Coordinates of C-alpha atoms in Angstrom, one line a residue:
M1 CA 108.2 118.2 136.7
A2 CA 111.5 119.3 135.2
S3 CA 112.6 115.6 134.8
R4 CA 109.3 114.9 132.9
D5 CA 109.9 117.8 130.6
S6 CA 113.4 116.7 129.9
A7 CA 112.3 113.2 129.2
A8 CA 109.6 114.5 126.8
I9 CA 112.2 116.6 125.0
V10 CA 114.5 113.6 124.6
L11 CA 111.6 111.5 123.3
A12 CA 110.6 114.2 120.8
E13 CA 114.1 114.4 119.6
L14 CA 114.4 110.7 119.1
R15 CA 111.1 110.6 117.1
K16 CA 112.4 113.4 115.0
E17 CA 115.6 111.6 114.3
S18 CA 113.8 108.4 113.5
Q19 CA 111.9 110.1 110.7
D20 CA 114.9 111.9 109.3
I21 CA 115.4 110.8 105.7
Y22 CA 119.2 111.3 106.0
N23 CA 119.4 108.8 108.8
R24 CA 117.0 106.4 107.0
I25 CA 118.9 106.1 103.7
H26 CA 122.3 105.8 105.3
S27 CA 120.9 103.0 107.6
I28 CA 119.4 101.3 104.6
A29 CA 122.8 101.5 102.8
E30 CA 124.5 99.9 105.8
D31 CA 122.0 97.1 106.0
A32 CA 122.2 96.5 102.2
E33 CA 125.9 95.9 102.6
F34 CA 125.1 93.0 104.9
V35 CA 122.6 91.7 102.4
K36 CA 125.4 91.8 99.7
Q37 CA 127.7 90.0 102.1
V38 CA 125.2 87.1 102.6
H39 CA 124.6 86.9 98.9
Q40 CA 128.3 86.7 98.2
Y41 CA 128.5 83.8 100.6
Y42 CA 125.6 82.0 98.7
P43 CA 126.2 83.2 95.2
N44 CA 124.1 80.5 93.6
L45 CA 121.0 81.3 95.5
P46 CA 118.7 84.0 93.9
L47 CA 118.2 87.1 96.1
L48 CA 114.5 88.2 96.4
P49 CA 113.0 91.1 98.3
N50 CA 110.0 90.5 100.5
M51 CA 107.7 93.3 99.4
R52 CA 107.4 96.0 100.5
C53 CA 110.2 96.6 103.0
G54 CA 112.7 94.1 101.5
A55 CA 113.0 96.1 98.3
W56 CA 114.9 98.8 100.1
Y57 CA 117.7 96.4 100.9
T58 CA 118.2 94.5 97.7
D59 CA 120.2 96.1 94.9
P60 CA 118.4 95.3 91.6
D61 CA 121.8 94.7 90.0
I62 CA 122.2 91.5 92.0
A63 CA 118.6 90.7 92.9
S64 CA 116.2 88.5 91.0
S65 CA 113.6 90.2 88.9
E66 CA 111.0 88.2 90.9
C67 CA 109.7 89.3 94.3
A68 CA 107.7 87.7 97.0
Y69 CA 104.9 89.0 99.3
F70 CA 104.9 87.2 102.7
K71 CA 102.8 89.4 104.9
S72 CA 103.8 89.9 108.5
T73 CA 100.1 90.0 109.6
D74 CA 99.7 86.4 108.4
G75 CA 102.2 85.5 111.1
H76 CA 100.9 87.7 113.9
T77 CA 99.9 85.9 117.1
N78 CA 96.4 84.4 116.9
N79 CA 96.1 85.7 113.3
W80 CA 98.3 83.0 111.7
S81 CA 97.3 82.2 108.1
F82 CA 98.2 80.6 104.8
N83 CA 96.5 83.1 102.6
L84 CA 95.4 81.8 99.2
R85 CA 95.4 85.4 98.0
R86 CA 99.2 85.5 98.6
P87 CA 100.3 81.9 97.8
N88 CA 103.7 82.9 96.4
L89 CA 103.7 79.8 94.2
H90 CA 105.4 81.7 91.4
I91 CA 108.7 81.5 93.2
L92 CA 108.7 77.7 93.5
P93 CA 110.2 77.1 90.0
L94 CA 113.0 79.5 91.0
I95 CA 113.6 77.6 94.2
V96 CA 113.7 74.3 92.3
Q97 CA 116.0 75.7 89.6
H98 CA 118.6 77.1 92.0
H99 CA 118.1 74.7 94.9
G100 CA 116.8 77.4 97.3
L101 CA 116.7 81.2 97.6
I102 CA 117.5 84.1 99.9
L103 CA 114.5 86.2 101.0
V104 CA 115.2 89.7 102.4
D105 CA 113.1 91.6 104.9
S106 CA 113.6 93.7 108.0
T107 CA 111.8 94.8 111.1
R108 CA 111.7 97.8 113.5
A109 CA 113.1 98.1 117.0
G110 CA 112.2 95.4 119.5
K111 CA 112.5 92.4 117.2
R112 CA 115.4 90.5 115.7
I113 CA 113.3 88.9 112.9
P114 CA 110.1 90.1 111.4
D115 CA 107.0 88.0 111.8
A116 CA 107.0 87.5 108.0
L117 CA 110.3 85.6 108.3
S118 CA 109.8 83.9 111.7
K119 CA 106.3 82.6 111.2
T120 CA 104.7 83.4 107.8
V121 CA 107.5 81.8 105.8
P122 CA 107.7 78.7 108.0
I123 CA 103.9 78.3 107.7
W124 CA 104.3 78.6 103.9
C125 CA 107.0 76.0 103.8
S126 CA 105.2 73.5 105.9
V127 CA 101.9 73.9 104.2
I128 CA 103.4 73.5 100.7
N129 CA 105.3 70.4 101.9
R130 CA 102.1 68.9 103.3
A131 CA 100.0 69.9 100.2
F132 CA 102.5 68.2 98.0
L133 CA 101.9 64.9 99.8
R134 CA 98.2 65.2 98.8
R135 CA 99.1 64.9 95.1
P136 CA 98.2 61.6 93.4
Q137 CA 101.8 60.8 92.8
S138 CA 103.3 62.1 96.1
P139 CA 106.6 61.2 97.6
N140 CA 106.9 58.7 100.5
F141 CA 105.5 60.3 103.6
D142 CA 108.2 58.7 105.8
T143 CA 111.0 60.5 103.9
W144 CA 109.2 63.8 103.1
D145 CA 109.7 66.4 105.8
T146 CA 106.6 68.2 106.8
T147 CA 107.9 69.6 110.1
L148 CA 107.1 73.2 111.0
Y149 CA 110.4 74.9 111.7
T150 CA 110.4 78.2 113.6
P151 CA 113.3 80.1 115.3
P152 CA 113.1 78.9 118.9
A153 CA 114.5 82.2 120.4
V154 CA 111.7 84.1 118.6
V155 CA 108.6 81.8 118.5
S156 CA 107.6 80.3 121.8
A157 CA 106.9 76.5 122.1
Q158 CA 103.2 77.3 122.8
E159 CA 102.8 79.5 119.8
H160 CA 104.6 76.9 117.6
N161 CA 102.2 74.2 118.8
Q162 CA 99.2 76.4 118.1
I163 CA 100.3 77.1 114.6
E164 CA 101.2 73.4 114.0
Q165 CA 97.6 72.4 114.7
K166 CA 96.3 74.5 111.8
L167 CA 98.7 73.3 109.1
D168 CA 96.9 70.3 107.8
A169 CA 93.7 72.3 107.2
W170 CA 95.6 74.9 105.3
A171 CA 97.3 72.3 103.2
A172 CA 93.9 70.7 102.4
E173 CA 92.6 74.1 101.2
L174 CA 95.7 74.6 99.0
A175 CA 95.4 71.1 97.6
A176 CA 91.7 71.7 96.8
S177 CA 92.3 75.1 95.2
F178 CA 92.8 76.0 91.6
Y179 CA 96.5 76.4 92.1
K180 CA 98.8 73.7 90.8
L181 CA 102.1 72.9 92.7
P182 CA 105.2 72.4 90.5
E183 CA 107.2 69.2 90.8
L184 CA 109.4 69.4 93.9
Q185 CA 112.3 67.0 94.4
L186 CA 112.8 68.1 98.0
P187 CA 110.8 69.7 100.7
L188 CA 111.2 73.3 101.7
R189 CA 112.9 74.4 104.9
P190 CA 113.5 77.9 106.3
I191 CA 116.9 79.0 107.6
W192 CA 117.4 82.3 109.5
I193 CA 120.3 84.7 109.2
T194 CA 120.6 88.1 110.9
P195 CA 123.4 90.6 111.5
A196 CA 123.9 88.8 114.8
T197 CA 124.7 85.5 113.0
T198 CA 128.3 84.6 113.7
T199 CA 128.7 81.6 111.3
F200 CA 126.7 81.2 108.1
P201 CA 125.3 77.7 107.7
S202 CA 126.7 75.4 105.0
L203 CA 124.1 75.0 102.3
S204 CA 125.9 72.8 99.7
A205 CA 123.3 71.8 97.2
P206 CA 124.4 68.1 96.5
T207 CA 124.2 67.1 100.2
L208 CA 121.1 69.0 101.4
P209 CA 117.9 66.9 101.9
F210 CA 115.8 70.1 101.5
Y211 CA 115.5 73.3 99.5
P212 CA 116.8 76.1 101.9
I213 CA 114.7 79.2 102.1
V214 CA 117.2 81.6 103.7
C215 CA 115.2 84.2 105.7
L216 CA 117.6 87.1 105.8
S217 CA 116.6 89.8 108.4
A218 CA 118.7 92.8 107.2
S219 CA 118.7 95.1 110.2
K220 CA 120.8 95.0 113.3
L221 CA 118.9 94.9 116.6
V222 CA 119.6 98.0 118.6
A223 CA 118.3 99.5 121.8
D224 CA 115.4 101.9 121.2
G225 CA 115.9 101.4 117.4
L226 CA 118.6 104.1 117.3
E227 CA 122.4 103.9 117.4
R228 CA 124.9 106.6 116.7
R229 CA 127.5 106.2 114.0
A230 CA 130.8 108.0 113.9
N231 CA 130.3 109.2 110.3
G232 CA 127.5 111.5 111.3
F233 CA 124.2 109.6 111.2
A234 CA 122.0 107.8 113.6
Y235 CA 121.5 104.1 112.6
I236 CA 117.7 103.2 112.6
Q237 CA 116.7 99.6 112.8
G238 CA 114.3 98.6 110.0
S239 CA 114.5 101.9 108.2
G240 CA 112.8 100.6 105.1
D241 CA 109.6 99.9 107.0
D242 CA 106.6 102.2 106.7
H243 CA 108.4 104.4 104.2
E244 CA 105.3 106.6 103.7
L245 CA 106.2 108.2 107.0
W246 CA 109.7 109.4 106.1
S247 CA 110.5 108.9 102.4
M248 CA 109.2 112.2 100.8
D249 CA 107.8 109.9 98.0
L250 CA 111.2 108.3 97.5
T251 CA 110.8 104.7 96.5
P252 CA 113.2 101.7 96.4
T253 CA 113.5 101.9 92.6
V254 CA 114.4 105.6 92.7
F255 CA 116.8 105.1 95.6
W256 CA 118.7 102.3 93.9
K257 CA 118.9 104.2 90.6
N258 CA 120.4 107.2 92.4
C259 CA 121.9 105.7 95.6
D260 CA 125.4 107.1 95.0
V261 CA 124.1 110.6 94.5
L262 CA 121.7 110.4 97.5
L263 CA 124.3 109.0 99.9
Q264 CA 126.7 111.8 99.0
G265 CA 124.2 114.5 99.7
T266 CA 124.4 116.6 102.8
R267 CA 121.6 116.4 105.4
S268 CA 120.3 119.9 104.5
A269 CA 120.5 119.3 100.7
L270 CA 119.0 115.9 100.7
P271 CA 115.2 116.8 100.7
G272 CA 115.7 119.0 97.7
L273 CA 117.8 116.4 96.0
V274 CA 115.1 113.7 96.5
L275 CA 112.4 116.0 95.1
S276 CA 114.5 116.6 92.0
L277 CA 114.8 112.9 91.3
L278 CA 111.1 112.0 91.6
P279 CA 109.3 113.2 88.4
G280 CA 109.1 110.3 86.0
S281 CA 111.8 108.4 87.8
D282 CA 109.8 105.6 89.4
L283 CA 108.8 102.4 87.7
P284 CA 107.8 99.4 89.7
R285 CA 110.4 96.6 89.6
R286 CA 108.3 94.2 87.5
V287 CA 106.6 96.8 85.3
A288 CA 110.0 98.0 84.1
N289 CA 110.6 94.5 82.7
D290 CA 107.1 93.9 81.4
T291 CA 106.1 95.3 78.0
L292 CA 102.7 93.9 77.5
P293 CA 99.5 93.3 79.5
T294 CA 99.4 90.0 81.4
P295 CA 96.7 87.6 80.1
V296 CA 94.7 85.4 82.4
T297 CA 95.7 82.0 80.9
H298 CA 92.8 80.0 82.2
V299 CA 90.4 82.0 79.9
S300 CA 92.8 81.8 77.0
G301 CA 93.8 85.4 77.3
L302 CA 90.3 86.8 76.7
L303 CA 91.0 89.0 79.6
S304 CA 94.3 90.6 80.5
I305 CA 95.5 93.0 83.3
S306 CA 97.9 95.9 83.1
S307 CA 99.2 98.9 84.9
T308 CA 98.5 102.2 83.1
C309 CA 102.3 102.6 82.7
T310 CA 102.7 99.2 80.9
L311 CA 99.6 99.9 78.9
Q312 CA 100.8 103.2 77.6
S313 CA 104.1 101.7 76.5
A314 CA 102.1 98.8 74.8
L315 CA 99.5 101.0 73.0
P316 CA 100.8 100.2 69.5
F317 CA 100.4 96.5 70.3
V318 CA 97.0 97.1 71.8
A319 CA 95.9 99.0 68.7
S320 CA 97.2 96.4 66.2
S321 CA 95.8 93.4 68.1
E322 CA 92.4 95.0 68.3
L323 CA 92.2 94.6 72.1
A324 CA 89.4 96.5 73.8
V325 CA 90.5 98.5 76.8
V326 CA 89.0 99.5 80.1
W327 CA 91.3 102.3 81.4
L328 CA 90.9 103.2 85.1
T329 CA 93.1 106.1 86.0
S330 CA 93.3 108.8 88.7
S331 CA 94.8 111.1 86.1
D332 CA 93.0 113.1 83.4
P333 CA 92.3 110.6 80.6
S334 CA 91.7 113.3 77.9
C335 CA 95.2 112.9 76.5
L336 CA 94.5 109.3 75.7
L337 CA 91.1 110.1 74.2
N338 CA 92.6 112.8 72.0
A339 CA 95.4 110.5 70.8
N340 CA 93.0 108.3 68.8
T341 CA 95.4 105.4 69.2
I342 CA 92.6 103.0 70.0
D343 CA 89.3 102.8 68.1
P344 CA 86.8 104.7 70.5
S345 CA 84.3 101.9 70.2
R346 CA 86.9 99.6 71.9
L347 CA 87.8 102.1 74.7
L348 CA 86.2 102.8 78.0
C349 CA 88.1 105.4 80.0
I350 CA 87.0 106.2 83.6
Q351 CA 88.8 108.7 85.8
T352 CA 88.7 107.3 89.4
P353 CA 89.4 109.3 92.5
E354 CA 91.8 108.0 95.1
G355 CA 91.1 106.9 98.7
K356 CA 87.6 106.3 100.2
K357 CA 86.0 108.2 97.4
G358 CA 87.6 105.9 94.9
Q359 CA 86.2 102.8 96.6
H360 CA 82.6 104.3 96.5
H361 CA 83.2 105.3 92.8
F362 CA 84.4 101.8 92.0
L363 CA 81.2 100.3 93.3
R364 CA 78.8 102.9 92.0
T365 CA 80.4 103.9 88.7
V366 CA 83.3 101.6 87.6
L367 CA 81.6 98.3 88.0
P368 CA 78.2 99.3 86.5
R369 CA 79.8 101.0 83.5
S370 CA 82.5 98.5 82.9
M371 CA 80.7 95.2 83.1
P372 CA 78.2 95.8 80.2
F373 CA 81.1 97.3 78.1
I374 CA 83.3 94.2 78.7
E375 CA 80.4 91.8 78.0
A376 CA 79.6 93.5 74.7
Q377 CA 83.3 93.4 73.6
L378 CA 83.5 89.7 74.5
L379 CA 80.3 89.0 72.5
R380 CA 81.9 90.7 69.5
G381 CA 84.9 88.4 69.8
N382 CA 87.3 91.0 71.1
K383 CA 89.7 90.4 73.9
V384 CA 89.7 92.9 76.8
C385 CA 92.5 94.5 78.7
I386 CA 91.7 96.1 82.1
A387 CA 94.2 98.6 83.4
C388 CA 94.5 100.7 86.6
D389 CA 97.3 102.9 87.9
T390 CA 99.1 100.1 89.8
G391 CA 97.8 97.1 87.8
K392 CA 97.2 95.3 91.1
D393 CA 94.0 96.5 92.8
T394 CA 91.0 98.0 91.0
S395 CA 91.8 96.3 87.7
V396 CA 92.1 93.0 89.5
G397 CA 88.8 93.6 91.3
L398 CA 87.0 94.3 88.0
C399 CA 88.5 91.3 86.4
V400 CA 87.3 89.1 89.3
A401 CA 83.8 90.4 88.8
V402 CA 83.8 89.7 85.0
L403 CA 85.3 86.2 85.5
T404 CA 82.7 85.4 88.1
K405 CA 79.7 86.6 86.1
H406 CA 80.6 85.5 82.6
F407 CA 83.0 82.5 82.7
H408 CA 82.4 78.9 83.5
E409 CA 84.7 76.6 85.5
D410 CA 86.4 75.4 82.3
G411 CA 87.3 79.0 81.4
S412 CA 84.7 79.3 78.7
F413 CA 82.9 82.6 78.2
N414 CA 79.1 82.4 78.6
P415 CA 77.0 85.5 79.3
Q416 CA 74.0 83.3 80.3
K417 CA 72.9 82.7 83.8
I418 CA 75.7 81.5 86.1
V419 CA 75.1 80.5 89.8
L420 CA 77.4 82.5 92.0
S421 CA 79.0 81.3 95.2
K422 CA 81.7 82.2 97.6
T423 CA 83.9 79.4 96.3
I424 CA 83.5 80.6 92.7
L425 CA 84.6 84.1 93.6
K426 CA 87.7 82.8 95.4
T427 CA 88.5 80.5 92.5
R428 CA 88.3 83.3 89.9
L429 CA 90.8 85.4 92.0
Q430 CA 93.0 82.3 92.0
W431 CA 92.8 82.2 88.2
I432 CA 94.2 85.7 88.1
I433 CA 96.9 85.2 90.7
S434 CA 98.1 82.0 88.9
S435 CA 98.8 84.1 85.8
Y436 CA 99.7 87.4 87.6
P437 CA 101.3 86.8 91.0
T438 CA 101.7 90.5 91.7
A439 CA 98.0 91.0 91.8
N440 CA 97.1 92.3 95.2
P441 CA 93.6 93.6 95.5
S442 CA 92.7 95.2 98.8
R443 CA 90.1 93.7 101.1
T444 CA 87.9 96.8 100.4
T445 CA 88.1 96.3 96.6
L446 CA 87.1 92.6 97.0
K447 CA 84.3 93.6 99.3
R448 CA 83.0 96.1 96.7
V449 CA 83.0 93.3 94.1
N450 CA 81.0 91.2 96.6
D451 CA 78.6 94.0 97.2
F452 CA 78.1 94.6 93.5
L453 CA 77.3 90.9 92.8
L454 CA 75.0 90.9 95.8
S455 CA 72.8 93.7 94.4
P456 CA 70.0 92.2 92.3
P457 CA 69.5 95.2 90.0
Q458 CA 73.2 94.9 89.0
C459 CA 73.3 91.1 88.6
T460 CA 71.1 90.6 85.6
G461 CA 71.5 87.1 84.3
S462 CA 73.2 85.9 87.6
E463 CA 71.9 84.7 90.9
S464 CA 73.1 86.9 93.7
L465 CA 75.1 85.7 96.6
S466 CA 73.4 85.2 100.0
K467 CA 74.1 87.9 102.5
N468 CA 76.4 85.7 104.6
Q469 CA 78.7 84.8 101.7
K470 CA 81.2 87.6 101.9
F471 CA 84.3 87.5 99.6
T472 CA 86.8 89.3 101.8
E473 CA 88.9 86.5 103.3

């Protein structure tokens, strides 16, 4: 009994240390130094974080302004996928321009390489290579490498073969989608580097027959995920993962803006220091560089999407260009309404609760109120900007609904009867992602859009989808 109690105490102490923000940020700093070392070895390759975890390890001063989103769940065993909601095609021009790139991610204890790098990225490379062969003017199949490359010490031969059997079908779906592949001179191929790598591979651009996608796993593999350091902290493998559990609302952007101050703080002073840095400090990586809403190019910019932060900074442009605005915010919108910056006839402001209440509110309030407003604005000849707090979720869902109900395949606006289908819904989301790669609507948001368009009273002028045509893939 005493030994069990002792073991429980030890485990409780380990869990406490694993959530300690002091240990976390010092572990991240150690891993980030390794990332810098790799980047110095390949200075011509752009450095990209794989969102979300990778952003903790990539110093914005040396990283590309672009980011990628290769999700680990798309590489989980028996859940392998090339997801057309996350095609990451926006990074292909960067790969072609620089003859490759470095993609940074990390993983928690028990793994050397995260599934996103060991399986999701290899799937992506092989699918793109195969889809490229389906173009009318494709390269010679005999010289174009479509092989699936996975790290043999991480992915078993059985799993590798199971994935390989699905690649052609995914390539066919990509080739048949709205997305257009840029011109590739060489196929893509993943290369893996971890802190255990003893010799970095030579990637001299003139001699390589492929574009190297360097999959950089930043964290060292340690037993139990914890390893003591002489300078007073416990190293935690994959510290940047699941930051909601430990970060006290600290984000990668705030961390990198203030990393010297944070790393000099004592363990006891660090929580207060973090809190003092939070108000008004955090801007998402891409929003900080964007000054205007992002137009959906396939509909000639009749619809655009924005975060509330970007929209607020762009209000003078919005007012002068006579854009109509649907403003979805969890904050009190009264300050905007009192500002009279935008003609009230061109403004619909809806305060939306967060969490599960917000999803119900999106279906029962946001969609029914917004859709007629947007249709009326488009009929008057106005363009419409849709904004939400992140610019990635509810605004994208609303935009999908509008594009589905009021726009034809050629991108023309027509409020008349349009036949809906599962394929049309997917294609409309692809229109958005092609123009706005950071769009990342949740499955729940897309399901609410599906539910809204299924409801006959709310689908005036459109045929509803059948019950078995759910838009949540």
